[in-house]
């Protein structure tokens, strides 16, 4: 591997980054290394660093960086396919597809083209269409077109899993999310059982699953479990902005049972709702927070809210109802962009409910 | 889970032993731990029936170098014939059995009934002579590695307990060496509350001769400094200089965190030595302390954690989580105590282990509040602690990245502006959190363009004089979404300062990727980039105090001016390590050729032919 790096500083940055625990600090070092490799025209080193960079970006909530650097990789791979590891690239491709779904600026046609490009590359590498179908399923979950989602779900679940397939925990979590979103709470809980029992786990599971189950449990009147999950789950997700949507789910839940604790969470994470790269996660968080402030507005206490620097109206800090309106407006702005792209009204409806502090479904 | 013996596996024992030695256990030496463990468990079981019973484990090495036998004897509960059939003949069944043995708490450590099997790693036959404290005859059990065993009654009346005989198998001599044994026994059993003796020929010695008081009350370690350091050296093979006592609120887990006398990487292997119910279970436990505590190596004793099957790690469960947090709290509060009473010692630790301290400070506001003044940072004035900075400044500027810092460091230093380099791990994060822990200070992220606020504007006359030239220069860079500002600033050696917005920097790498990517992804990047374009701009500040710049802007140099400004621009990109697009690279190439040509013709004209 040593001969790949022509520059010692670049190499040192790369290895230093490799030694770091996963997090923004690692991402930052990798970006510096990539910048240096590019400046030196060191394509192979740039590619190698980007393998790590894309992964770090994906798992720390930097979707735009992930897409940008993956695109560069894919272009370089096509120029010199023999120089690079195809398996790694195809694996990253899955992350890019799911990250691309987070941006309303990317049209449905572009997403479809991306999906079929992925399918072609998978088939070419000897894999089945399973991953393609499972991504179609995810895409329809995103657009709220649940009938089509159903269709693709039944298609892909019959297919044999391959070494390139998502891990069983991630697959199972998708299904939990699917039931939760469609209001089939009991089924969601049933599907979540192997995850809750610890039989299925990975880097992001049960983190995502526990957050997903808070409202279903609340709706089913299983308050104690919900509290337990909330307390267990929060430490797992609190320091990674990749879980911004999950934190939103905590806030939405706490709005119902302990709005002051919900406020603590909002204050701690509000800055991410401005600089998180994923518009989808921002939207969910903003709508959930709007719901929280709608509930808080019914309290008679005086508030002094710690608003993030990027919040446009610092004078709102004592007026929670204005914050509720502002956050709702911001969430709906994004929801409209998504709906326009998807040609549905799913997000505006769902986000409006969330923002009004109502229980969805 | 069920306790019934409804299902039975037929196990290929030699295969099983192979699995044990090659996979489950990291080292054949663990057979020693396993036989000691069985002895310790037997003693524990007996003291439950006879509370006044004093345990003892006696190890004897006999025979000469070619024919060694190791005898491990305990005065524990012993086994009846049923016990033997039940516990020794079945893998997965242990006398420490029942559902609780697998999930809950028991007084026993061994849980899998496989401990004795590990002896086949070093011996071809295991002989055990035992007599149960519940009565019955003395029994002899002989087990073979093919899975067969025989039992016979002996006529002699032994006192209750168990003796295990292991005859050295060829190739395992090193495990039957008396020094090696003494060391191993101490290593595994140093903390046992009753004596372990080792006899070899005429010599007999107690292995665990001292059991320090601070094992019960870790706080007492403070007043037994040398003893603690000696103990650490003997057990961990390293002489430390400083330590922190550890204790959980229940008192069921305690320990000593030895401070490493040298700096370590963030990714350094964390290997702590852990004793479970007084027996060593692991010397490379990683998950027992929080991630940030990588500056200590710990000796830990506990009776509340569940080991994994290999007994070298612990189950990642809630109990472990709680213990880990509480041990972390012990370290944290000791550091905080040092801040008040022993700040020299704390400063020494911070100097050695600044990354560890910063990692903890980012996680813990209260800790950060207490130690922040001693944390060092790189600044335009050199390496400074926050305390030093706070004496003279109530506003501190910092950059987010190393590159931003590099861009402005000369300018900032020349203006005597204190700027912290936030490009190192945790530093930017700590700087933005500083006002939360010290309300007398405010911190601001300094963008390169902020430095330009201190630049001197041109006088109205100068502005008039340079108006046309500035416009030409500006027009030349418009295609790069870059604008020109003509100013005067220090240091005069610096011809230009290039600044760009965050969006501009993102857009730049996005466009670079777009140039090389596939059609599909290029079009996607186009969609993503279009939203950023309005806010993506950059500025090139030209320094009129710089001799070269002032020459460029002298009348008569108009022809050279555009190419000179373009070159300053691409030079700034290179200095800042920004990816250049095709257009910029082409500009660079043309510019270089142009200057070569110019240089040659200037040189040529001056030369006499």
PDB file of C-alpha atoms in Angstrom, chain A residues 9 13 15-16 18-21 24-25 28-29 32 35-36 38-39 64-65 67-76 78-79 93 96 100 103 105-107 110-111 113-114 117 121 201 228 232 235-236 275 277 306 309, chain B residues 266-267 291 316 318 321 365 400-403 406 422-426 428-429 436 443-444 502 505-506 509-525 527-528 530-532 574 576-579 582:
ATOM      1  CA  UNK A   9       2.320  14.254   4.713  1.00  0.00           C
ATOM      2  CA  UNK A  13      -2.785  12.238   7.547  1.00  0.00           C
ATOM      3  CA  UNK A  15      -2.986   6.769   8.721  1.00  0.00           C
ATOM      4  CA  UNK A  16      -3.639   9.196  11.513  1.00  0.00           C
ATOM      5  CA  UNK A  18      -7.471   5.562  10.225  1.00  0.00           C
ATOM      6  CA  UNK A  19      -6.425   5.374  13.842  1.00  0.00           C
ATOM      7  CA  UNK A  20      -9.119   7.725  15.046  1.00  0.00           C
ATOM      8  CA  UNK A  21     -12.441   6.601  16.418  1.00  0.00           C
ATOM      9  CA  UNK A  24     -16.177  14.272  12.607  1.00  0.00           C
ATOM     10  CA  UNK A  25     -12.507  14.585  13.611  1.00  0.00           C
ATOM     11  CA  UNK A  28     -11.880  16.207   8.774  1.00  0.00           C
ATOM     12  CA  UNK A  29      -8.452  14.573   8.610  1.00  0.00           C
ATOM     13  CA  UNK A  32      -7.371  17.228   4.435  1.00  0.00           C
ATOM     14  CA  UNK A  35      -7.282  17.708  -0.656  1.00  0.00           C
ATOM     15  CA  UNK A  36      -3.551  17.182  -0.514  1.00  0.00           C
ATOM     16  CA  UNK A  38      -5.754  15.978  -5.293  1.00  0.00           C
ATOM     17  CA  UNK A  39      -3.478  18.994  -5.205  1.00  0.00           C
ATOM     18  CA  UNK A  64     -23.380  15.710   0.494  1.00  0.00           C
ATOM     19  CA  UNK A  65     -19.716  15.016   1.105  1.00  0.00           C
ATOM     20  CA  UNK A  67     -22.120  11.774  -2.693  1.00  0.00           C
ATOM     21  CA  UNK A  68     -19.461  14.210  -3.905  1.00  0.00           C
ATOM     22  CA  UNK A  69     -16.520  11.980  -3.133  1.00  0.00           C
ATOM     23  CA  UNK A  70     -18.221   8.797  -4.245  1.00  0.00           C
ATOM     24  CA  UNK A  71     -18.955  10.396  -7.618  1.00  0.00           C
ATOM     25  CA  UNK A  72     -15.288  11.155  -8.026  1.00  0.00           C
ATOM     26  CA  UNK A  73     -14.443   7.549  -7.137  1.00  0.00           C
ATOM     27  CA  UNK A  74     -16.918   6.117  -9.603  1.00  0.00           C
ATOM     28  CA  UNK A  75     -15.514   8.259 -12.399  1.00  0.00           C
ATOM     29  CA  UNK A  76     -11.960   7.197 -11.599  1.00  0.00           C
ATOM     30  CA  UNK A  78     -14.490   3.578 -14.795  1.00  0.00           C
ATOM     31  CA  UNK A  79     -11.262   5.011 -16.175  1.00  0.00           C
ATOM     32  CA  UNK A  93     -22.914   2.552  -3.867  1.00  0.00           C
ATOM     33  CA  UNK A  96     -24.970   6.670  -1.868  1.00  0.00           C
ATOM     34  CA  UNK A 100     -29.334  10.545  -2.496  1.00  0.00           C
ATOM     35  CA  UNK A 103     -32.173  15.469  -1.279  1.00  0.00           C
ATOM     36  CA  UNK A 105     -33.079  18.651  -5.491  1.00  0.00           C
ATOM     37  CA  UNK A 106     -32.399  15.246  -7.010  1.00  0.00           C
ATOM     38  CA  UNK A 107     -35.255  14.421  -9.360  1.00  0.00           C
ATOM     39  CA  UNK A 110     -32.146  11.050 -11.644  1.00  0.00           C
ATOM     40  CA  UNK A 111     -32.769   8.658  -8.757  1.00  0.00           C
ATOM     41  CA  UNK A 113     -31.083   6.433 -13.398  1.00  0.00           C
ATOM     42  CA  UNK A 114     -28.837   6.074 -10.412  1.00  0.00           C
ATOM     43  CA  UNK A 117     -26.774   2.218 -12.990  1.00  0.00           C
ATOM     44  CA  UNK A 121     -22.992  -2.713 -12.092  1.00  0.00           C
ATOM     45  CA  UNK A 201     -27.213  -5.854  15.594  1.00  0.00           C
ATOM     46  CA  UNK A 228     -36.902   2.425  29.022  1.00  0.00           C
ATOM     47  CA  UNK A 232     -31.277   3.376  26.614  1.00  0.00           C
ATOM     48  CA  UNK A 235     -26.777   7.741  24.809  1.00  0.00           C
ATOM     49  CA  UNK A 236     -26.238   5.613  21.691  1.00  0.00           C
ATOM     50  CA  UNK A 275     -25.976  22.570   9.245  1.00  0.00           C
ATOM     51  CA  UNK A 277     -26.324  18.059   5.189  1.00  0.00           C
ATOM     52  CA  UNK A 306     -31.120  28.610  24.052  1.00  0.00           C
ATOM     53  CA  UNK A 309     -26.553  30.919  16.355  1.00  0.00           C
TER      54      UNK A 309
ATOM     55  CA  UNK B 266      -5.904   7.775  20.446  1.00  0.00           C
ATOM     56  CA  UNK B 267      -6.035   4.342  18.916  1.00  0.00           C
ATOM     57  CA  UNK B 291     -13.268   5.458  25.447  1.00  0.00           C
ATOM     58  CA  UNK B 316     -21.639  -5.686  26.867  1.00  0.00           C
ATOM     59  CA  UNK B 318     -26.262  -2.694  31.245  1.00  0.00           C
ATOM     60  CA  UNK B 321     -22.263   0.070  31.086  1.00  0.00           C
ATOM     61  CA  UNK B 365     -19.024  20.112  30.185  1.00  0.00           C
ATOM     62  CA  UNK B 400     -12.235  25.515  11.911  1.00  0.00           C
ATOM     63  CA  UNK B 401      -9.591  23.812   9.834  1.00  0.00           C
ATOM     64  CA  UNK B 402      -5.862  23.609   9.468  1.00  0.00           C
ATOM     65  CA  UNK B 403      -6.070  25.028   5.966  1.00  0.00           C
ATOM     66  CA  UNK B 406      -2.565  28.315   7.341  1.00  0.00           C
ATOM     67  CA  UNK B 422      -8.861  24.647  15.443  1.00  0.00           C
ATOM     68  CA  UNK B 423      -7.630  22.215  12.843  1.00  0.00           C
ATOM     69  CA  UNK B 424      -6.465  19.640  15.341  1.00  0.00           C
ATOM     70  CA  UNK B 425      -8.633  16.921  16.778  1.00  0.00           C
ATOM     71  CA  UNK B 426     -11.219  18.283  19.270  1.00  0.00           C
ATOM     72  CA  UNK B 428     -12.476  23.583  17.164  1.00  0.00           C
ATOM     73  CA  UNK B 429     -15.160  21.745  19.100  1.00  0.00           C
ATOM     74  CA  UNK B 436     -20.566  27.430  27.928  1.00  0.00           C
ATOM     75  CA  UNK B 443     -15.177  32.663  21.088  1.00  0.00           C
ATOM     76  CA  UNK B 444     -15.660  33.298  17.420  1.00  0.00           C
ATOM     77  CA  UNK B 502     -17.844  27.448   3.026  1.00  0.00           C
ATOM     78  CA  UNK B 505     -15.227  25.449  -0.904  1.00  0.00           C
ATOM     79  CA  UNK B 506     -17.887  22.714  -1.057  1.00  0.00           C
ATOM     80  CA  UNK B 509     -14.873  19.904  -4.602  1.00  0.00           C
ATOM     81  CA  UNK B 510     -18.310  19.115  -5.964  1.00  0.00           C
ATOM     82  CA  UNK B 511     -17.369  20.572  -9.336  1.00  0.00           C
ATOM     83  CA  UNK B 512     -14.048  18.778  -9.325  1.00  0.00           C
ATOM     84  CA  UNK B 513     -15.912  15.503  -8.779  1.00  0.00           C
ATOM     85  CA  UNK B 514     -18.435  16.416 -11.459  1.00  0.00           C
ATOM     86  CA  UNK B 515     -15.640  16.790 -13.999  1.00  0.00           C
ATOM     87  CA  UNK B 516     -14.486  13.207 -13.565  1.00  0.00           C
ATOM     88  CA  UNK B 517     -17.699  11.353 -12.683  1.00  0.00           C
ATOM     89  CA  UNK B 518     -20.234   9.412 -14.726  1.00  0.00           C
ATOM     90  CA  UNK B 519     -23.081  11.152 -16.562  1.00  0.00           C
ATOM     91  CA  UNK B 520     -25.699  10.113 -14.031  1.00  0.00           C
ATOM     92  CA  UNK B 521     -23.782  11.298 -11.033  1.00  0.00           C
ATOM     93  CA  UNK B 522     -22.528  14.434 -12.791  1.00  0.00           C
ATOM     94  CA  UNK B 523     -26.100  15.438 -13.427  1.00  0.00           C
ATOM     95  CA  UNK B 524     -26.963  14.741  -9.793  1.00  0.00           C
ATOM     96  CA  UNK B 525     -24.014  16.821  -8.627  1.00  0.00           C
ATOM     97  CA  UNK B 527     -28.604  19.558  -9.234  1.00  0.00           C
ATOM     98  CA  UNK B 528     -27.003  19.612  -5.818  1.00  0.00           C
ATOM     99  CA  UNK B 530     -27.050  24.727  -8.380  1.00  0.00           C
ATOM    100  CA  UNK B 531     -28.530  25.548  -4.980  1.00  0.00           C
ATOM    101  CA  UNK B 532     -25.120  26.531  -3.680  1.00  0.00           C
ATOM    102  CA  UNK B 574      -2.354  25.814  -4.820  1.00  0.00           C
ATOM    103  CA  UNK B 576      -4.533  26.535   0.023  1.00  0.00           C
ATOM    104  CA  UNK B 577      -4.609  22.985  -1.386  1.00  0.00           C
ATOM    105  CA  UNK B 578      -7.838  23.633  -3.250  1.00  0.00           C
ATOM    106  CA  UNK B 579      -8.713  21.260  -6.076  1.00  0.00           C
ATOM    107  CA  UNK B 582      -9.798  22.305 -15.895  1.00  0.00           C
TER     108      UNK B 582
END
